Short mmCIF file of C-alpha atoms and ligand atoms in Angstrom, two decimals:
data_model
loop_
_atom_site.label_atom_id
_atom_site.label_comp_id
_atom_site.label_asym_id
_atom_site.label_seq_id
_atom_site.Cartn_x
_atom_site.Cartn_y
_atom_site.Cartn_z
CA MET H 1224 -6.64 -22.35 16.27
CA LYS H 1225 -5.78 -18.68 16.86
CA ARG H 1226 -8.11 -16.07 15.36
CA ALA H 1227 -6.41 -13.27 13.45
CA LEU H 1228 -8.02 -10.04 12.22
CA VAL H 1229 -6.30 -8.20 9.37
CA THR H 1230 -7.79 -4.78 8.66
CA GLY H 1231 -7.52 -3.77 5.03
CA GLY H 1232 -7.28 -7.44 4.09
CA SER H 1233 -8.88 -6.52 0.78
CA GLY H 1234 -5.80 -4.47 -0.17
CA GLY H 1235 -2.45 -5.47 -1.62
CA ILE H 1236 -0.37 -5.91 1.55
CA GLY H 1237 -3.32 -6.99 3.69
CA ALA H 1238 -4.23 -9.82 1.32
CA ALA H 1239 -0.67 -11.17 1.41
CA ILE H 1240 -0.75 -11.06 5.24
CA CYS H 1241 -4.09 -12.93 5.28
CA ARG H 1242 -2.76 -15.66 2.98
CA ARG H 1243 0.38 -16.06 5.07
CA LEU H 1244 -1.39 -16.17 8.46
CA ALA H 1245 -3.85 -18.71 7.06
CA ALA H 1246 -0.94 -20.83 5.81
CA ASP H 1247 0.50 -20.63 9.34
CA GLY H 1248 -2.71 -22.18 10.70
CA CYS H 1249 -4.71 -19.17 11.89
CA HIS H 1250 -8.40 -18.59 11.36
CA VAL H 1251 -8.17 -15.35 9.41
CA ILE H 1252 -10.79 -12.63 9.51
CA VAL H 1253 -10.34 -10.75 6.23
CA HIS H 1254 -11.51 -7.18 6.74
CA ALA H 1255 -12.56 -4.77 4.00
CA ASN H 1256 -14.21 -1.40 3.87
CA ARG H 1257 -15.62 -0.97 0.36
CA SER H 1258 -14.13 -4.00 -1.42
CA HIS H 1259 -16.45 -6.65 0.06
CA GLU H 1260 -16.17 -8.83 -3.03
CA THR H 1261 -12.39 -8.85 -2.94
CA ALA H 1262 -12.45 -9.94 0.72
CA ALA H 1263 -15.05 -12.64 -0.02
CA ALA H 1264 -12.97 -13.93 -2.95
CA LEU H 1265 -9.88 -14.10 -0.75
CA VAL H 1266 -11.81 -16.07 1.89
CA GLY H 1267 -12.88 -18.47 -0.88
CA GLU H 1268 -9.28 -18.85 -2.02
CA ILE H 1269 -8.00 -19.53 1.53
CA VAL H 1270 -10.74 -22.06 2.27
CA ALA H 1271 -10.21 -23.79 -1.10
CA SER H 1272 -6.55 -24.29 -0.23
CA GLY H 1273 -7.42 -25.89 3.12
CA GLY H 1274 -7.31 -22.82 5.36
CA SER H 1275 -9.88 -21.21 7.60
CA ALA H 1276 -11.21 -17.68 7.01
CA GLU H 1277 -14.23 -15.37 7.10
CA ALA H 1278 -14.86 -11.87 5.82
CA VAL H 1279 -16.04 -8.76 7.65
CA ALA H 1280 -16.60 -5.22 6.41
CA PHE H 1281 -16.71 -1.93 8.27
CA ASP H 1282 -15.25 1.56 8.10
CA VAL H 1283 -12.52 1.78 10.75
CA THR H 1284 -13.11 5.52 11.09
CA ASP H 1285 -16.65 4.90 12.35
CA ARG H 1286 -16.26 4.09 16.05
CA GLY H 1287 -19.85 2.91 16.49
CA LEU H 1288 -19.89 0.64 13.45
CA SER H 1289 -16.45 -0.75 14.22
CA GLY H 1290 -17.44 -1.46 17.83
CA ALA H 1291 -20.61 -3.25 16.79
CA ALA H 1292 -18.84 -5.37 14.15
CA LEU H 1293 -16.06 -6.30 16.59
CA ALA H 1294 -18.54 -7.15 19.37
CA ASP H 1295 -20.20 -9.49 16.90
CA LEU H 1296 -16.85 -11.11 16.00
CA LEU H 1297 -16.00 -11.51 19.69
CA THR H 1298 -19.04 -13.71 20.23
CA GLY H 1299 -16.96 -16.35 18.37
CA GLY H 1300 -14.10 -16.00 20.90
CA PRO H 1301 -11.18 -13.65 21.49
CA ILE H 1302 -9.06 -12.36 18.65
CA GLN H 1303 -5.45 -12.95 19.64
CA ILE H 1304 -3.68 -11.66 16.53
CA LEU H 1305 -4.52 -8.19 15.26
CA VAL H 1306 -2.89 -6.58 12.24
CA ASN H 1307 -3.90 -2.93 11.88
CA ASN H 1308 -3.12 -2.54 8.19
CA ALA H 1309 -5.93 -0.35 6.79
CA GLY H 1310 -4.51 2.92 5.52
CA ILE H 1311 -4.95 5.62 2.92
CA HIS H 1312 -2.85 8.46 1.64
CA ALA H 1313 -3.86 11.86 0.27
CA ASP H 1314 -0.59 13.39 -0.89
CA VAL H 1315 -0.15 17.10 -1.46
CA VAL H 1316 2.46 19.64 -0.36
CA PHE H 1317 1.53 21.22 2.94
CA PRO H 1318 0.49 24.72 1.78
CA GLY H 1319 -2.15 23.09 -0.44
CA MET H 1320 -3.35 20.50 2.06
CA SER H 1321 -7.05 20.74 2.89
CA GLY H 1322 -8.52 20.00 6.30
CA GLU H 1323 -10.26 17.02 4.75
CA GLN H 1324 -6.94 15.61 3.46
CA TRP H 1325 -5.41 16.03 6.91
CA ASP H 1326 -8.36 14.55 8.80
CA SER H 1327 -9.07 11.60 6.52
CA VAL H 1328 -5.54 10.20 6.62
CA ILE H 1329 -5.24 10.59 10.40
CA ASP H 1330 -8.72 9.13 10.79
CA VAL H 1331 -7.98 5.83 9.03
CA SER H 1332 -4.48 5.12 10.37
CA LEU H 1333 -4.59 6.58 13.87
CA ASN H 1334 -8.26 6.72 14.90
CA GLY H 1335 -8.75 3.41 13.08
CA PHE H 1336 -6.05 1.89 15.30
CA PHE H 1337 -7.97 3.06 18.39
CA ASN H 1338 -11.40 2.06 17.11
CA VAL H 1339 -10.28 -1.48 16.31
CA THR H 1340 -7.68 -2.20 18.98
CA ARG H 1341 -9.46 -0.95 22.11
CA PRO H 1342 -12.52 -3.24 21.83
CA LEU H 1343 -10.22 -6.25 21.28
CA ILE H 1344 -7.64 -5.61 23.97
CA LEU H 1345 -9.44 -6.80 27.13
CA PRO H 1346 -10.53 -10.15 25.66
CA MET H 1347 -6.94 -10.55 24.39
CA ILE H 1348 -5.51 -9.70 27.83
CA ARG H 1349 -7.75 -12.32 29.46
CA THR H 1350 -6.12 -15.04 27.31
CA ARG H 1351 -2.63 -13.92 28.41
CA TRP H 1352 -1.38 -14.18 24.82
CA GLY H 1353 -1.61 -11.72 21.97
CA ARG H 1354 0.14 -10.16 19.01
CA ILE H 1355 -0.61 -6.71 17.66
CA VAL H 1356 1.21 -5.60 14.52
CA ASN H 1357 0.56 -2.10 13.21
CA ILE H 1358 1.44 -1.38 9.60
CA SER H 1359 3.04 2.02 9.35
CA SER H 1360 5.38 3.45 6.73
CA LEU H 1361 8.92 4.62 6.25
CA ALA H 1362 7.32 8.08 6.01
CA GLY H 1363 6.47 7.77 9.70
CA ILE H 1364 10.20 7.44 10.49
CA THR H 1365 11.84 9.82 8.04
CA GLY H 1366 8.95 12.05 6.95
CA ASN H 1367 8.26 12.50 3.26
CA ARG H 1368 7.52 15.53 1.10
CA GLY H 1369 3.87 15.76 0.20
CA GLN H 1370 2.98 13.47 3.08
CA VAL H 1371 2.84 15.66 6.19
CA ASN H 1372 -0.57 14.13 7.02
CA TYR H 1373 0.50 10.54 6.31
CA SER H 1374 3.84 10.94 8.13
CA ALA H 1375 2.02 12.40 11.15
CA ALA H 1376 -0.52 9.57 11.21
CA LYS H 1377 2.11 6.85 10.93
CA GLY H 1378 4.55 8.52 13.35
CA ALA H 1379 1.77 8.78 15.94
CA LEU H 1380 1.10 5.09 15.43
CA HIS H 1381 4.72 4.38 16.40
CA ALA H 1382 4.33 6.25 19.68
CA ALA H 1383 0.94 4.67 20.42
CA SER H 1384 2.38 1.20 19.74
CA LYS H 1385 5.31 1.78 22.10
CA ALA H 1386 3.00 3.01 24.87
CA LEU H 1387 0.56 0.12 24.46
CA ALA H 1388 3.47 -2.35 24.37
CA LEU H 1389 4.46 -1.18 27.87
CA GLU H 1390 0.90 -1.54 29.18
CA VAL H 1391 0.38 -5.11 28.00
CA ALA H 1392 3.90 -6.58 28.18
CA SER H 1393 3.24 -8.47 31.42
CA ARG H 1394 0.16 -10.13 29.87
CA GLY H 1395 2.01 -12.00 27.13
CA ILE H 1396 1.02 -9.49 24.47
CA THR H 1397 3.48 -7.88 22.09
CA VAL H 1398 2.85 -4.71 20.09
CA ASN H 1399 5.11 -3.92 17.17
CA VAL H 1400 5.17 -1.78 14.06
CA VAL H 1401 6.16 -2.82 10.55
CA ALA H 1402 7.15 0.22 8.49
CA PRO H 1403 7.37 -0.64 4.78
CA GLY H 1404 9.22 1.41 2.19
CA ILE H 1405 7.96 1.12 -1.40
CA ILE H 1406 5.90 -2.04 -1.82
CA ALA H 1407 4.36 -3.10 -5.16
CA THR H 1408 0.63 -2.49 -4.62
CA ALA H 1409 -2.01 -0.20 -6.13
CA MET H 1410 -1.15 2.40 -3.46
CA SER H 1411 2.51 2.76 -4.51
CA GLU H 1412 1.89 2.35 -8.25
CA SER H 1413 0.00 5.66 -8.20
CA THR H 1414 3.04 7.39 -6.65
CA PHE H 1415 6.25 5.80 -8.02
CA ASN H 1416 7.19 4.65 -11.54
CA ASP H 1417 9.88 2.01 -12.24
CA GLN H 1418 12.60 4.58 -12.94
CA ALA H 1419 11.92 6.45 -9.69
CA ILE H 1420 12.09 3.17 -7.76
CA LYS H 1421 15.47 2.28 -9.41
CA THR H 1422 16.87 5.66 -8.44
CA LEU H 1423 15.50 5.74 -4.91
CA VAL H 1424 15.85 2.19 -3.63
CA PRO H 1425 19.34 0.65 -3.19
CA MET H 1426 17.90 -2.78 -4.10
CA GLN H 1427 16.46 -1.17 -7.26
CA ARG H 1428 13.05 -2.73 -6.94
CA ALA H 1429 9.84 -2.37 -4.99
CA GLY H 1430 9.27 -4.81 -2.15
CA LYS H 1431 6.71 -7.57 -2.54
CA PRO H 1432 3.60 -7.71 -0.35
CA GLU H 1433 4.64 -11.29 0.50
CA GLU H 1434 7.93 -10.01 1.92
CA VAL H 1435 6.01 -7.71 4.28
CA ALA H 1436 3.71 -10.61 5.14
CA ASP H 1437 6.68 -12.82 6.09
CA LEU H 1438 7.84 -10.21 8.61
CA VAL H 1439 4.34 -9.70 10.02
CA ALA H 1440 3.87 -13.46 10.34
CA PHE H 1441 7.09 -13.79 12.29
CA LEU H 1442 6.07 -10.99 14.68
CA ALA H 1443 2.69 -12.72 15.08
CA SER H 1444 4.30 -16.07 15.88
CA PRO H 1445 5.14 -17.61 19.27
CA GLN H 1446 8.84 -17.28 18.33
CA ALA H 1447 8.62 -13.48 18.52
CA ALA H 1448 7.52 -13.45 22.19
CA TYR H 1449 10.43 -11.27 23.35
CA ILE H 1450 10.11 -8.56 20.65
CA SER H 1451 7.80 -5.72 21.64
CA GLY H 1452 7.54 -1.96 21.23
CA GLN H 1453 9.70 -2.03 18.10
CA VAL H 1454 9.41 -0.24 14.79
CA ILE H 1455 10.89 -2.51 12.12
CA SER H 1456 11.29 -1.11 8.64
CA ILE H 1457 11.32 -3.23 5.48
CA ASN H 1458 12.58 -1.02 2.69
CA GLY H 1459 15.27 -2.54 0.42
CA GLY H 1460 18.03 -0.58 2.15
CA LEU H 1461 16.42 2.87 1.71
CA ILE H 1462 17.54 3.95 5.20
P1 NDP M 1183 -4.24 -0.69 -0.54
O1 NDP M 1183 -4.72 0.64 -1.03
O2 NDP M 1183 -4.02 -1.80 -1.47
O3 NDP M 1183 -5.21 -1.19 0.64
C1 NDP M 1183 -5.70 -0.32 1.62
C2 NDP M 1183 -6.65 -1.09 2.49
O4 NDP M 1183 -7.15 -0.22 3.52
C3 NDP M 1183 -7.87 -1.60 1.71
O5 NDP M 1183 -8.14 -2.91 2.14
C4 NDP M 1183 -8.98 -0.66 2.13
O6 NDP M 1183 -10.28 -1.27 2.17
C5 NDP M 1183 -8.56 -0.35 3.56
N1 NDP M 1183 -9.17 0.90 4.01
C6 NDP M 1183 -9.02 2.13 3.50
N2 NDP M 1183 -9.82 3.01 4.15
C7 NDP M 1183 -10.49 2.31 5.09
C8 NDP M 1183 -11.46 2.64 6.07
N3 NDP M 1183 -11.91 3.88 6.23
N4 NDP M 1183 -11.95 1.64 6.85
C9 NDP M 1183 -11.50 0.38 6.70
N5 NDP M 1183 -10.58 0.00 5.80
C10 NDP M 1183 -10.08 0.95 5.00
O7 NDP M 1183 -2.91 -0.33 0.26
P2 NDP M 1183 -1.61 -1.20 0.61
O8 NDP M 1183 -1.95 -2.64 0.70
O9 NDP M 1183 -0.54 -0.76 -0.28
O10 NDP M 1183 -1.30 -0.62 2.06
C11 NDP M 1183 -1.58 -1.30 3.26
C12 NDP M 1183 -0.91 -0.57 4.41
O11 NDP M 1183 0.49 -0.47 4.16
C13 NDP M 1183 -1.42 0.86 4.59
O12 NDP M 1183 -1.52 1.15 5.98
C14 NDP M 1183 -0.31 1.71 3.98
O13 NDP M 1183 -0.25 2.98 4.55
C15 NDP M 1183 0.91 0.87 4.29
N6 NDP M 1183 2.04 1.11 3.41
C16 NDP M 1183 1.99 0.81 2.08
C17 NDP M 1183 3.10 1.04 1.28
C18 NDP M 1183 3.12 0.71 -0.18
O14 NDP M 1183 4.12 1.04 -0.83
N7 NDP M 1183 2.13 0.06 -0.73
C19 NDP M 1183 4.30 1.65 1.82
C20 NDP M 1183 4.24 1.93 3.22
C21 NDP M 1183 3.15 1.66 3.97
P3 NDP M 1183 -11.28 -1.29 0.89
O15 NDP M 1183 -10.46 -1.37 -0.35
O16 NDP M 1183 -12.10 -2.51 1.13
O17 NDP M 1183 -12.11 -0.04 0.95
#
């Protein structure tokens, strides 16, 4: 049974990815930062429906804590599927953006990618099979007003993913990016109302977390062995 770590598994999209990977037969490590109880409840739900899961909690911006938690997880064997999904946004137009708003968003998405992926990569390489899927955003492709920090963090993740994909391609490891548009979770509900979504999105609705999870699960599957270094957007026809 392959072990899969989903960072931000306590959030809207992350939880859908955890459920889907568990349904596909993975042992899922549901990661949270502050929402320990949500992660534990999701583990309970997965196990109750016949799946295999455990919860872990750490702040991906803390390199020491992340390293220690991952070293502990690795004592149970290599993690061959990694979904870097944890992310935050702190939207404000650029002239009003504070250093803290800039740093915090970059810290979770970009430094979090480093802090989680680097400790896992050598054990993954040794197995000669791995799947890394980084959850980005349409804002990382097109940019978005009020999201200079978020667009920068996600755009940098695209470049990092492409570079890492080249490094590990010969070891049976793929690295891809899923860049969602507007997906119905707590994160988007604070930014877009129904009318705005109807106006903006050609399909006139927000995407479902499960639709993102389906794409991630395919990229994490053996069938996606020849897809690497790609940024795939799921956005209802927005671009
Ligand atoms: P949620 O706000 O529902 O979930 C965010 C997750 O990230 C939570 O599990 C949270 O953990 C975790 N997280 C936040 N900060 C940290 C940290 N410092 N260390 C570890 N974990 C952290 O967001 P979504 O599910 O909507 O978003 C998931 C991903 O999808 C994000 O990367 C986001 O940028 C991206 N995305 C979302 C879109 C949308 O419309 N929803 C659109 C485009 C991209 P906890 O709650 O336990 O603290």
